[in-house]
Amino acid sequence: MRPLDGVVVVSLEQAVAVPYATRLLADLGARVIKIERPGVGDFARHYDSACGEVSSYFAWTNVGKESVSLDINHPEGREVLERLVARADVLLCNLSPRVWSRLALELPETLIVGELSGYGWDGPYADRKAFDALVQSEAGLVSLTGEGDVVARAGISVADIAAGVQLHAAVLAALLQRSRTGSGARLRLSLFGAMAEWMHQPMLYAAGTGAAAPRSGAHHPSIAPYGPVACADGAVHLAVQNDGQWQRLCALIGLAAEERFATVASRVQHRTELQKILEQAFSDLTATELLTALDQADVPAALTRSITELPTHPQLDTWVDVQVPGGTARMLPPATEGFEWSPGAVPALGAHNDHVLRWLGFSDEELSSLRVRSVL
């Protein structure tokens, strides 16, 4: 038995953040019924065509869900939605606050409702469009990412992921609370709030020092050596964080004690000179040879790998083939050791219309009527 077996989640979701939260709930056994627009579906279905007939984003965030295509603006579609909500334990939504408030659904007192907005429901940004890169920019992450005068967004959708993880955790906490009190909950989160929470460390650093840490590419702005160092056939990423590690690195390359490298702060100040010394010392070693030497010296390091190498990484040996519309995609199982998991398929648009509506008590004649009127 999985932790959330028997829990029904209905989700008015699109893009990444809420779909990621519900994917995590589905991994734990929840039955997730995804509501999509007839004929169009979640617009993230078509971001790219990397996974059969759907995008890499959609395949990743929609494993094991049921898709119901439903026109929630049609009176009969609204009736179907209300009957779904009446059977649900959790209702999640990342429609715009305006659309969500217009629905004005009757919500049972035991229902856990999770609403995710871009910037929140109040304040001057409440009605602004919010997508991952925009939120990264507003929260200050883009200003810290990059090198020198060049800024960059993070290479993955970190604002969406942060919000999805927060929403997932909030739903689990609300389910636990309901098991004790019998009462539902109203959860309100935002992409911006989640990203701002993740930005605490650089914010506190800037407040305490009077200036933001400089952009330093793959190197750490306030620790050195902490970043990629070139060698004969690539690069190895160092992460030297304390005096013991530094002294062991010095012993490995034969570097005598020098005042300019005596402290973390002084090593950051003289990062360019230190980088040249390290790369000269490592120039004849391959990345594999260098990593072996650093491991033996107990100096933290890693290979700088391409994303194309991740599927064959020696630490990952539990890949599974997941059915997606038009093919399969190799994915990792969830990080939930101790719980049984088998991957459900990524659903085609409306693939579960009949199954879900029959569960709600609709007859074959009623289903046919809904299809004729394009409600489904």
mmCIF file of C-alpha atoms in Angstrom:
data_model
loop_
_atom_site.group_PDB
_atom_site.id
_atom_site.type_symbol
_atom_site.label_atom_id
_atom_site.label_comp_id
_atom_site.label_asym_id
_atom_site.label_seq_id
_atom_site.Cartn_x
_atom_site.Cartn_y
_atom_site.Cartn_z
ATOM 1 C CA MET A 1 0.000 0.000 0.000
ATOM 2 C CA ARG A 2 1.267 3.448 -0.925
ATOM 3 C CA PRO A 3 0.871 6.406 1.470
ATOM 4 C CA LEU A 4 -1.803 8.215 -0.589
ATOM 5 C CA ASP A 5 -3.761 5.231 -1.903
ATOM 6 C CA GLY A 6 -7.445 6.213 -1.891
ATOM 7 C CA VAL A 7 -6.795 9.964 -1.985
ATOM 8 C CA VAL A 8 -8.492 11.661 -4.962
ATOM 9 C CA VAL A 9 -6.918 14.818 -6.340
ATOM 10 C CA VAL A 10 -8.715 16.940 -8.944
ATOM 11 C CA SER A 11 -6.466 19.486 -10.610
ATOM 12 C CA LEU A 12 -7.237 22.439 -12.865
ATOM 13 C CA GLU A 13 -3.632 22.686 -13.940
ATOM 14 C CA GLN A 14 -1.336 23.679 -16.739
ATOM 15 C CA ALA A 15 2.350 24.376 -17.405
ATOM 16 C CA VAL A 16 4.775 23.061 -14.758
ATOM 17 C CA ALA A 17 4.289 24.134 -11.128
ATOM 18 C CA VAL A 18 0.944 22.536 -10.173
ATOM 19 C CA PRO A 19 1.446 19.589 -12.562
ATOM 20 C CA TYR A 20 4.763 18.900 -10.805
ATOM 21 C CA ALA A 21 3.049 18.996 -7.390
ATOM 22 C CA THR A 22 0.361 16.574 -8.536
ATOM 23 C CA ARG A 23 2.959 14.304 -10.181
ATOM 24 C CA LEU A 24 4.631 14.030 -6.764
ATOM 25 C CA LEU A 25 1.257 13.218 -5.175
ATOM 26 C CA ALA A 26 0.583 10.597 -7.857
ATOM 27 C CA ASP A 27 3.982 9.037 -7.124
ATOM 28 C CA LEU A 28 2.764 8.481 -3.555
ATOM 29 C CA GLY A 29 -0.408 6.739 -4.726
ATOM 30 C CA ALA A 30 -2.951 9.537 -5.107
ATOM 31 C CA ARG A 31 -5.456 9.288 -7.919
ATOM 32 C CA VAL A 32 -4.873 12.497 -9.864
ATOM 33 C CA ILE A 33 -7.606 13.595 -12.289
ATOM 34 C CA LYS A 34 -6.259 16.317 -14.553
ATOM 35 C CA ILE A 35 -8.822 18.662 -16.136
ATOM 36 C CA GLU A 36 -7.827 19.935 -19.591
ATOM 37 C CA ARG A 37 -9.448 22.071 -22.258
ATOM 38 C CA PRO A 38 -11.162 20.009 -24.988
ATOM 39 C CA GLY A 39 -9.215 19.909 -28.231
ATOM 40 C CA VAL A 40 -6.292 21.869 -26.794
ATOM 41 C CA GLY A 41 -5.296 20.493 -23.432
ATOM 42 C CA ASP A 42 -2.560 21.735 -21.156
ATOM 43 C CA PHE A 43 -0.467 24.063 -23.332
ATOM 44 C CA ALA A 44 2.695 22.417 -21.961
ATOM 45 C CA ARG A 45 1.798 19.335 -24.030
ATOM 46 C CA HIS A 46 3.290 21.092 -27.036
ATOM 47 C CA TYR A 47 6.335 22.992 -25.704
ATOM 48 C CA ASP A 48 8.520 20.589 -27.694
ATOM 49 C CA SER A 49 8.170 17.161 -29.310
ATOM 50 C CA ALA A 50 10.885 15.276 -27.432
ATOM 51 C CA CYS A 51 8.687 12.501 -26.002
ATOM 52 C CA GLY A 52 6.514 10.870 -28.616
ATOM 53 C CA GLU A 53 3.582 13.210 -29.194
ATOM 54 C CA VAL A 54 4.155 15.340 -26.079
ATOM 55 C CA SER A 55 6.838 17.635 -24.741
ATOM 56 C CA SER A 56 9.594 16.757 -22.313
ATOM 57 C CA TYR A 57 7.956 19.078 -19.756
ATOM 58 C CA PHE A 58 4.584 17.350 -20.063
ATOM 59 C CA ALA A 59 6.007 13.830 -19.950
ATOM 60 C CA TRP A 60 8.007 14.638 -16.805
ATOM 61 C CA THR A 61 5.159 16.247 -14.843
ATOM 62 C CA ASN A 62 2.195 14.053 -15.808
ATOM 63 C CA VAL A 63 3.203 10.462 -15.129
ATOM 64 C CA GLY A 64 0.382 8.353 -13.725
ATOM 65 C CA LYS A 65 -2.470 10.847 -14.089
ATOM 66 C CA GLU A 66 -5.936 10.588 -15.627
ATOM 67 C CA SER A 67 -6.842 13.194 -18.240
ATOM 68 C CA VAL A 68 -10.385 14.493 -18.555
ATOM 69 C CA SER A 69 -11.070 17.033 -21.290
ATOM 70 C CA LEU A 70 -13.816 19.301 -19.992
ATOM 71 C CA ASP A 71 -15.204 22.711 -20.925
ATOM 72 C CA ILE A 72 -15.625 24.120 -17.437
ATOM 73 C CA ASN A 73 -17.240 27.277 -18.842
ATOM 74 C CA HIS A 74 -20.151 25.274 -20.286
ATOM 75 C CA PRO A 75 -23.023 24.804 -17.785
ATOM 76 C CA GLU A 76 -22.930 21.038 -18.199
ATOM 77 C CA GLY A 77 -19.143 21.044 -17.916
ATOM 78 C CA ARG A 78 -19.499 23.032 -14.720
ATOM 79 C CA GLU A 79 -21.898 20.351 -13.421
ATOM 80 C CA VAL A 80 -19.355 17.621 -14.157
ATOM 81 C CA LEU A 81 -16.676 19.608 -12.351
ATOM 82 C CA GLU A 82 -18.891 20.092 -9.302
ATOM 83 C CA ARG A 83 -19.580 16.354 -9.147
ATOM 84 C CA LEU A 84 -15.836 15.690 -9.358
ATOM 85 C CA VAL A 85 -15.109 18.169 -6.575
ATOM 86 C CA ALA A 86 -17.738 16.510 -4.388
ATOM 87 C CA ARG A 87 -15.813 13.206 -4.674
ATOM 88 C CA ALA A 88 -12.349 14.737 -4.239
ATOM 89 C CA ASP A 89 -10.093 14.988 -1.215
ATOM 90 C CA VAL A 90 -7.897 17.664 -2.786
ATOM 91 C CA LEU A 91 -8.592 20.345 -5.406
ATOM 92 C CA LEU A 92 -5.612 22.162 -6.906
ATOM 93 C CA CYS A 93 -5.597 25.044 -9.337
ATOM 94 C CA ASN A 94 -3.212 27.397 -11.118
ATOM 95 C CA LEU A 95 -5.753 29.188 -13.251
ATOM 96 C CA SER A 96 -5.512 32.963 -13.055
ATOM 97 C CA PRO A 97 -7.080 34.417 -9.874
ATOM 98 C CA ARG A 98 -9.707 36.098 -12.052
ATOM 99 C CA VAL A 99 -10.792 32.854 -13.755
ATOM 100 C CA TRP A 100 -10.680 30.925 -10.487
ATOM 101 C CA SER A 101 -12.874 33.447 -8.654
ATOM 102 C CA ARG A 102 -15.352 33.454 -11.555
ATOM 103 C CA LEU A 103 -15.902 29.695 -11.118
ATOM 104 C CA ALA A 104 -17.196 30.258 -7.565
ATOM 105 C CA LEU A 105 -17.408 26.542 -6.862
ATOM 106 C CA GLU A 106 -19.264 25.102 -3.884
ATOM 107 C CA LEU A 107 -16.444 23.545 -1.847
ATOM 108 C CA PRO A 108 -17.041 20.888 0.846
ATOM 109 C CA GLU A 109 -15.718 21.753 4.303
ATOM 110 C CA THR A 110 -13.499 18.671 4.280
ATOM 111 C CA LEU A 111 -11.880 19.569 0.947
ATOM 112 C CA ILE A 112 -8.236 20.636 0.802
ATOM 113 C CA VAL A 113 -7.989 23.439 -1.744
ATOM 114 C CA GLY A 114 -4.615 24.544 -3.075
ATOM 115 C CA GLU A 115 -4.409 27.680 -5.206
ATOM 116 C CA LEU A 116 -1.177 28.709 -6.888
ATOM 117 C CA SER A 117 -0.846 32.163 -8.403
ATOM 118 C CA GLY A 118 2.031 34.051 -9.983
ATOM 119 C CA TYR A 119 2.598 36.837 -7.471
ATOM 120 C CA GLY A 120 -0.186 36.343 -4.939
ATOM 121 C CA TRP A 121 -3.741 37.648 -4.640
ATOM 122 C CA ASP A 122 -3.002 41.116 -3.277
ATOM 123 C CA GLY A 123 -0.514 43.872 -3.967
ATOM 124 C CA PRO A 124 0.517 45.718 -7.145
ATOM 125 C CA TYR A 125 1.662 42.545 -8.949
ATOM 126 C CA ALA A 126 -1.473 40.474 -8.317
ATOM 127 C CA ASP A 127 -2.714 40.711 -11.918
ATOM 128 C CA ARG A 128 0.652 40.411 -13.670
ATOM 129 C CA LYS A 129 1.465 37.469 -15.902
ATOM 130 C CA ALA A 130 4.023 35.234 -14.209
ATOM 131 C CA PHE A 131 6.160 32.640 -15.948
ATOM 132 C CA ASP A 132 9.265 30.967 -14.599
ATOM 133 C CA ALA A 133 11.874 33.250 -16.208
ATOM 134 C CA LEU A 134 9.912 36.359 -15.224
ATOM 135 C CA VAL A 135 9.738 35.233 -11.605
ATOM 136 C CA GLN A 136 13.461 34.371 -11.609
ATOM 137 C CA SER A 137 14.086 37.899 -12.833
ATOM 138 C CA GLU A 138 11.799 39.637 -10.315
ATOM 139 C CA ALA A 139 13.209 37.634 -7.385
ATOM 140 C CA GLY A 140 16.814 38.548 -8.247
ATOM 141 C CA LEU A 141 18.023 35.130 -9.390
ATOM 142 C CA VAL A 142 18.786 36.263 -12.945
ATOM 143 C CA SER A 143 20.880 39.140 -11.573
ATOM 144 C CA LEU A 144 23.067 36.639 -9.695
ATOM 145 C CA THR A 145 23.361 34.044 -12.466
ATOM 146 C CA GLY A 146 25.873 34.332 -15.274
ATOM 147 C CA GLU A 147 29.378 35.756 -15.358
ATOM 148 C CA GLY A 148 30.727 39.284 -15.417
ATOM 149 C CA ASP A 149 28.319 41.537 -17.303
ATOM 150 C CA VAL A 150 26.366 38.605 -18.734
ATOM 151 C CA VAL A 151 23.265 37.514 -16.826
ATOM 152 C CA ALA A 152 21.398 34.244 -17.330
ATOM 153 C CA ARG A 153 18.274 32.456 -16.218
ATOM 154 C CA ALA A 154 18.801 29.178 -14.405
ATOM 155 C CA GLY A 155 18.896 26.260 -16.837
ATOM 156 C CA ILE A 156 15.807 24.577 -15.371
ATOM 157 C CA SER A 157 12.425 25.946 -14.254
ATOM 158 C CA VAL A 158 13.453 26.584 -10.668
ATOM 159 C CA ALA A 159 10.563 28.900 -9.770
ATOM 160 C CA ASP A 160 8.034 26.339 -11.003
ATOM 161 C CA ILE A 161 9.849 23.520 -9.228
ATOM 162 C CA ALA A 162 10.145 25.489 -5.973
ATOM 163 C CA ALA A 163 6.424 26.279 -6.011
ATOM 164 C CA GLY A 164 5.493 22.711 -6.936
ATOM 165 C CA VAL A 165 7.528 21.275 -4.078
ATOM 166 C CA GLN A 166 6.035 23.786 -1.618
ATOM 167 C CA LEU A 167 2.497 22.987 -2.783
ATOM 168 C CA HIS A 168 3.144 19.250 -2.559
ATOM 169 C CA ALA A 169 4.431 19.628 1.017
ATOM 170 C CA ALA A 170 1.512 21.867 1.992
ATOM 171 C CA VAL A 171 -1.014 19.324 0.681
ATOM 172 C CA LEU A 172 0.655 16.504 2.631
ATOM 173 C CA ALA A 173 0.567 18.621 5.803
ATOM 174 C CA ALA A 174 -3.103 19.483 5.206
ATOM 175 C CA LEU A 175 -3.990 15.805 4.695
ATOM 176 C CA LEU A 176 -2.275 14.963 7.979
ATOM 177 C CA GLN A 177 -4.115 17.777 9.749
ATOM 178 C CA ARG A 178 -7.449 16.632 8.292
ATOM 179 C CA SER A 179 -6.830 13.106 9.575
ATOM 180 C CA ARG A 180 -6.636 14.623 13.070
ATOM 181 C CA THR A 181 -9.343 17.306 12.899
ATOM 182 C CA GLY A 182 -11.660 16.268 10.058
ATOM 183 C CA SER A 183 -11.395 19.765 8.585
ATOM 184 C CA GLY A 184 -10.210 20.779 5.141
ATOM 185 C CA ALA A 185 -7.820 23.629 4.403
ATOM 186 C CA ARG A 186 -7.349 26.558 2.012
ATOM 187 C CA LEU A 187 -3.749 26.769 0.790
ATOM 188 C CA ARG A 188 -2.575 29.830 -1.140
ATOM 189 C CA LEU A 189 0.923 29.887 -2.583
ATOM 190 C CA SER A 190 2.671 31.773 -5.375
ATOM 191 C CA LEU A 191 5.583 31.270 -7.744
ATOM 192 C CA PHE A 192 7.123 34.518 -6.536
ATOM 193 C CA GLY A 193 6.777 33.604 -2.865
ATOM 194 C CA ALA A 194 8.407 30.219 -3.447
ATOM 195 C CA MET A 195 11.292 31.768 -5.390
ATOM 196 C CA ALA A 196 11.753 34.530 -2.804
ATOM 197 C CA GLU A 197 12.051 31.864 -0.084
ATOM 198 C CA TRP A 198 14.822 30.152 -2.047
ATOM 199 C CA MET A 199 16.629 33.503 -2.400
ATOM 200 C CA HIS A 200 17.131 34.012 1.330
ATOM 201 C CA GLN A 201 20.866 33.244 1.436
ATOM 202 C CA PRO A 202 21.966 35.722 -1.264
ATOM 203 C CA MET A 203 19.510 38.278 0.129
ATOM 204 C CA LEU A 204 20.936 37.922 3.636
ATOM 205 C CA TYR A 205 24.488 38.088 2.233
ATOM 206 C CA ALA A 206 23.710 41.333 0.402
ATOM 207 C CA ALA A 207 21.996 42.819 3.446
ATOM 208 C CA GLY A 208 24.900 41.893 5.715
ATOM 209 C CA THR A 209 27.744 42.981 3.440
ATOM 210 C CA GLY A 210 26.153 45.915 1.683
ATOM 211 C CA ALA A 211 26.511 44.444 -1.807
ATOM 212 C CA ALA A 212 25.274 41.484 -3.831
ATOM 213 C CA ALA A 213 27.780 38.719 -4.489
ATOM 214 C CA PRO A 214 29.386 39.162 -7.923
ATOM 215 C CA ARG A 215 28.323 36.959 -10.819
ATOM 216 C CA SER A 216 30.983 34.278 -11.130
ATOM 217 C CA GLY A 217 29.662 31.728 -13.615
ATOM 218 C CA ALA A 218 30.092 28.173 -12.374
ATOM 219 C CA HIS A 219 32.358 29.374 -9.551
ATOM 220 C CA HIS A 220 31.070 30.110 -6.069
ATOM 221 C CA PRO A 221 30.961 33.872 -5.434
ATOM 222 C CA SER A 222 32.291 33.665 -1.874
ATOM 223 C CA ILE A 223 34.307 30.410 -1.692
ATOM 224 C CA ALA A 224 37.418 29.369 -3.647
ATOM 225 C CA PRO A 225 38.488 27.091 -5.144
ATOM 226 C CA TYR A 226 34.872 26.163 -5.756
ATOM 227 C CA GLY A 227 34.150 25.650 -9.439
ATOM 228 C CA PRO A 228 35.399 23.980 -12.618
ATOM 229 C CA VAL A 229 39.134 23.611 -13.220
ATOM 230 C CA ALA A 230 40.412 22.631 -16.668
ATOM 231 C CA CYS A 231 42.509 19.508 -17.128
ATOM 232 C CA ALA A 232 43.838 17.565 -20.127
ATOM 233 C CA ASP A 233 40.503 16.494 -21.601
ATOM 234 C CA GLY A 234 37.808 18.532 -19.914
ATOM 235 C CA ALA A 235 37.173 19.894 -16.456
ATOM 236 C CA VAL A 236 36.688 18.773 -12.864
ATOM 237 C CA HIS A 237 34.527 20.736 -10.444
ATOM 238 C CA LEU A 238 36.206 21.465 -7.107
ATOM 239 C CA ALA A 239 34.339 22.295 -3.886
ATOM 240 C CA VAL A 240 36.997 23.170 -1.286
ATOM 241 C CA GLN A 241 35.116 24.638 1.676
ATOM 242 C CA ASN A 242 37.362 24.395 4.727
ATOM 243 C CA ASP A 243 41.003 24.531 5.824
ATOM 244 C CA GLY A 244 41.441 20.759 5.988
ATOM 245 C CA GLN A 245 40.301 20.309 2.416
ATOM 246 C CA TRP A 246 42.480 23.216 1.280
ATOM 247 C CA GLN A 247 45.574 21.831 2.983
ATOM 248 C CA ARG A 248 45.022 18.411 1.432
ATOM 249 C CA LEU A 249 44.682 20.012 -2.006
ATOM 250 C CA CYS A 250 47.923 21.957 -1.443
ATOM 251 C CA ALA A 251 49.709 18.739 -0.465
ATOM 252 C CA LEU A 252 48.411 17.023 -3.590
ATOM 253 C CA ILE A 253 49.788 19.673 -5.976
ATOM 254 C CA GLY A 254 52.824 20.658 -3.898
ATOM 255 C CA LEU A 255 51.676 24.214 -3.221
ATOM 256 C CA ALA A 256 53.511 25.836 -0.303
ATOM 257 C CA ALA A 257 51.654 28.005 2.193
ATOM 258 C CA GLU A 258 51.173 31.529 0.844
ATOM 259 C CA GLU A 259 49.610 34.540 2.541
ATOM 260 C CA ARG A 260 47.485 35.382 -0.512
ATOM 261 C CA PHE A 261 45.761 31.975 -0.255
ATOM 262 C CA ALA A 262 45.680 31.699 3.533
ATOM 263 C CA THR A 263 41.916 32.196 4.017
ATOM 264 C CA VAL A 264 38.745 31.593 2.064
ATOM 265 C CA ALA A 265 38.329 35.345 1.584
ATOM 266 C CA SER A 266 41.886 35.806 0.325
ATOM 267 C CA ARG A 267 41.518 32.866 -2.046
ATOM 268 C CA VAL A 268 38.384 34.478 -3.484
ATOM 269 C CA GLN A 269 40.292 37.765 -3.817
ATOM 270 C CA HIS A 270 43.100 35.988 -5.719
ATOM 271 C CA ARG A 271 40.855 33.533 -7.557
ATOM 272 C CA THR A 272 42.407 34.241 -10.990
ATOM 273 C CA GLU A 273 45.975 33.494 -9.855
ATOM 274 C CA LEU A 274 44.830 30.409 -7.967
ATOM 275 C CA GLN A 275 42.926 29.128 -10.991
ATOM 276 C CA LYS A 276 46.075 29.378 -13.140
ATOM 277 C CA ILE A 277 48.132 27.463 -10.570
ATOM 278 C CA LEU A 278 45.560 24.686 -10.352
ATOM 279 C CA GLU A 279 45.116 24.339 -14.100
ATOM 280 C CA GLN A 280 48.880 24.196 -14.597
ATOM 281 C CA ALA A 281 49.119 21.448 -11.974
ATOM 282 C CA PHE A 282 46.288 19.491 -13.570
ATOM 283 C CA SER A 283 47.136 20.053 -17.236
ATOM 284 C CA ASP A 284 48.625 16.592 -17.840
ATOM 285 C CA LEU A 285 45.823 14.660 -16.114
ATOM 286 C CA THR A 286 42.593 13.474 -17.691
ATOM 287 C CA ALA A 287 39.399 14.286 -15.839
ATOM 288 C CA THR A 288 39.079 10.679 -14.677
ATOM 289 C CA GLU A 289 42.697 10.581 -13.449
ATOM 290 C CA LEU A 290 42.284 13.905 -11.687
ATOM 291 C CA LEU A 291 39.043 12.872 -9.981
ATOM 292 C CA THR A 292 40.708 9.658 -8.772
ATOM 293 C CA ALA A 293 43.622 11.630 -7.309
ATOM 294 C CA LEU A 294 41.288 14.112 -5.613
ATOM 295 C CA ASP A 295 39.167 11.293 -4.182
ATOM 296 C CA GLN A 296 42.268 9.618 -2.759
ATOM 297 C CA ALA A 297 43.311 12.922 -1.184
ATOM 298 C CA ASP A 298 39.776 13.428 0.232
ATOM 299 C CA VAL A 299 39.261 16.680 -1.685
ATOM 300 C CA PRO A 300 35.598 17.160 -2.764
ATOM 301 C CA ALA A 301 35.257 17.148 -6.545
ATOM 302 C CA ALA A 302 33.082 15.947 -9.401
ATOM 303 C CA LEU A 303 33.260 15.486 -13.135
ATOM 304 C CA THR A 304 31.726 18.259 -15.214
ATOM 305 C CA ARG A 305 29.344 16.192 -17.316
ATOM 306 C CA SER A 306 27.000 16.983 -20.178
ATOM 307 C CA ILE A 307 23.273 16.469 -19.671
ATOM 308 C CA THR A 308 23.497 13.873 -22.444
ATOM 309 C CA GLU A 309 25.588 11.734 -20.093
ATOM 310 C CA LEU A 310 23.023 11.648 -17.282
ATOM 311 C CA PRO A 311 21.129 8.594 -18.609
ATOM 312 C CA THR A 312 24.335 6.540 -18.442
ATOM 313 C CA HIS A 313 25.635 7.938 -15.147
ATOM 314 C CA PRO A 314 27.108 5.052 -13.131
ATOM 315 C CA GLN A 315 25.202 6.096 -10.001
ATOM 316 C CA LEU A 316 21.824 5.797 -11.744
ATOM 317 C CA ASP A 317 20.749 2.254 -12.524
ATOM 318 C CA THR A 318 16.981 2.315 -11.937
ATOM 319 C CA TRP A 319 15.646 3.921 -15.114
ATOM 320 C CA VAL A 320 12.192 2.806 -16.219
ATOM 321 C CA ASP A 321 10.344 3.115 -19.517
ATOM 322 C CA VAL A 322 7.187 5.194 -19.122
ATOM 323 C CA GLN A 323 4.416 5.097 -21.698
ATOM 324 C CA VAL A 324 3.759 8.476 -23.317
ATOM 325 C CA PRO A 325 1.339 9.266 -26.146
ATOM 326 C CA GLY A 326 3.068 7.958 -29.257
ATOM 327 C CA GLY A 327 5.970 6.180 -27.578
ATOM 328 C CA THR A 328 7.963 5.746 -24.379
ATOM 329 C CA ALA A 329 10.332 7.893 -22.336
ATOM 330 C CA ARG A 330 13.029 6.736 -19.901
ATOM 331 C CA MET A 331 12.623 8.294 -16.456
ATOM 332 C CA LEU A 332 13.824 7.817 -12.920
ATOM 333 C CA PRO A 333 11.481 6.430 -10.260
ATOM 334 C CA PRO A 334 10.559 8.823 -7.443
ATOM 335 C CA ALA A 335 12.910 9.245 -4.515
ATOM 336 C CA THR A 336 10.575 7.333 -2.195
ATOM 337 C CA GLU A 337 12.453 4.212 -1.192
ATOM 338 C CA GLY A 338 10.318 1.980 0.985
ATOM 339 C CA PHE A 339 7.117 2.649 -1.012
ATOM 340 C CA GLU A 340 5.989 0.503 -3.898
ATOM 341 C CA TRP A 341 5.899 2.378 -7.199
ATOM 342 C CA SER A 342 5.134 1.395 -10.756
ATOM 343 C CA PRO A 343 4.910 4.089 -13.409
ATOM 344 C CA GLY A 344 1.510 4.911 -14.805
ATOM 345 C CA ALA A 345 1.306 6.234 -18.344
ATOM 346 C CA VAL A 346 1.419 9.884 -19.336
ATOM 347 C CA PRO A 347 -2.164 10.375 -20.543
ATOM 348 C CA ALA A 348 -3.368 11.416 -23.956
ATOM 349 C CA LEU A 349 -5.793 14.342 -23.899
ATOM 350 C CA GLY A 350 -9.176 13.152 -22.631
ATOM 351 C CA ALA A 351 -8.042 9.544 -22.420
ATOM 352 C CA HIS A 352 -10.020 8.974 -19.218
ATOM 353 C CA ASN A 353 -13.231 10.855 -20.022
ATOM 354 C CA ASP A 354 -15.467 7.786 -20.072
ATOM 355 C CA HIS A 355 -13.744 6.060 -17.163
ATOM 356 C CA VAL A 356 -13.976 9.048 -14.819
ATOM 357 C CA LEU A 357 -17.499 10.121 -15.779
ATOM 358 C CA ARG A 358 -18.836 6.591 -15.377
ATOM 359 C CA TRP A 359 -17.252 6.609 -11.914
ATOM 360 C CA LEU A 360 -19.314 9.757 -11.276
ATOM 361 C CA GLY A 361 -22.483 7.948 -12.379
ATOM 362 C CA PHE A 362 -22.941 9.253 -15.922
ATOM 363 C CA SER A 363 -24.656 6.870 -18.337
ATOM 364 C CA ASP A 364 -23.467 6.055 -21.850
ATOM 365 C CA GLU A 365 -26.299 8.194 -23.241
ATOM 366 C CA GLU A 366 -25.251 11.148 -21.111
ATOM 367 C CA LEU A 367 -21.634 10.734 -22.190
ATOM 368 C CA SER A 368 -22.682 10.734 -25.844
ATOM 369 C CA SER A 369 -24.756 13.866 -25.281
ATOM 370 C CA LEU A 370 -21.824 15.655 -23.637
ATOM 371 C CA ARG A 371 -19.559 14.731 -26.538
ATOM 372 C CA VAL A 372 -22.077 15.975 -29.113
ATOM 373 C CA ARG A 373 -22.232 19.354 -27.376
ATOM 374 C CA SER A 374 -18.392 19.534 -27.151
ATOM 375 C CA VAL A 375 -18.473 19.584 -23.351
ATOM 376 C CA LEU A 376 -15.869 16.807 -23.393
#
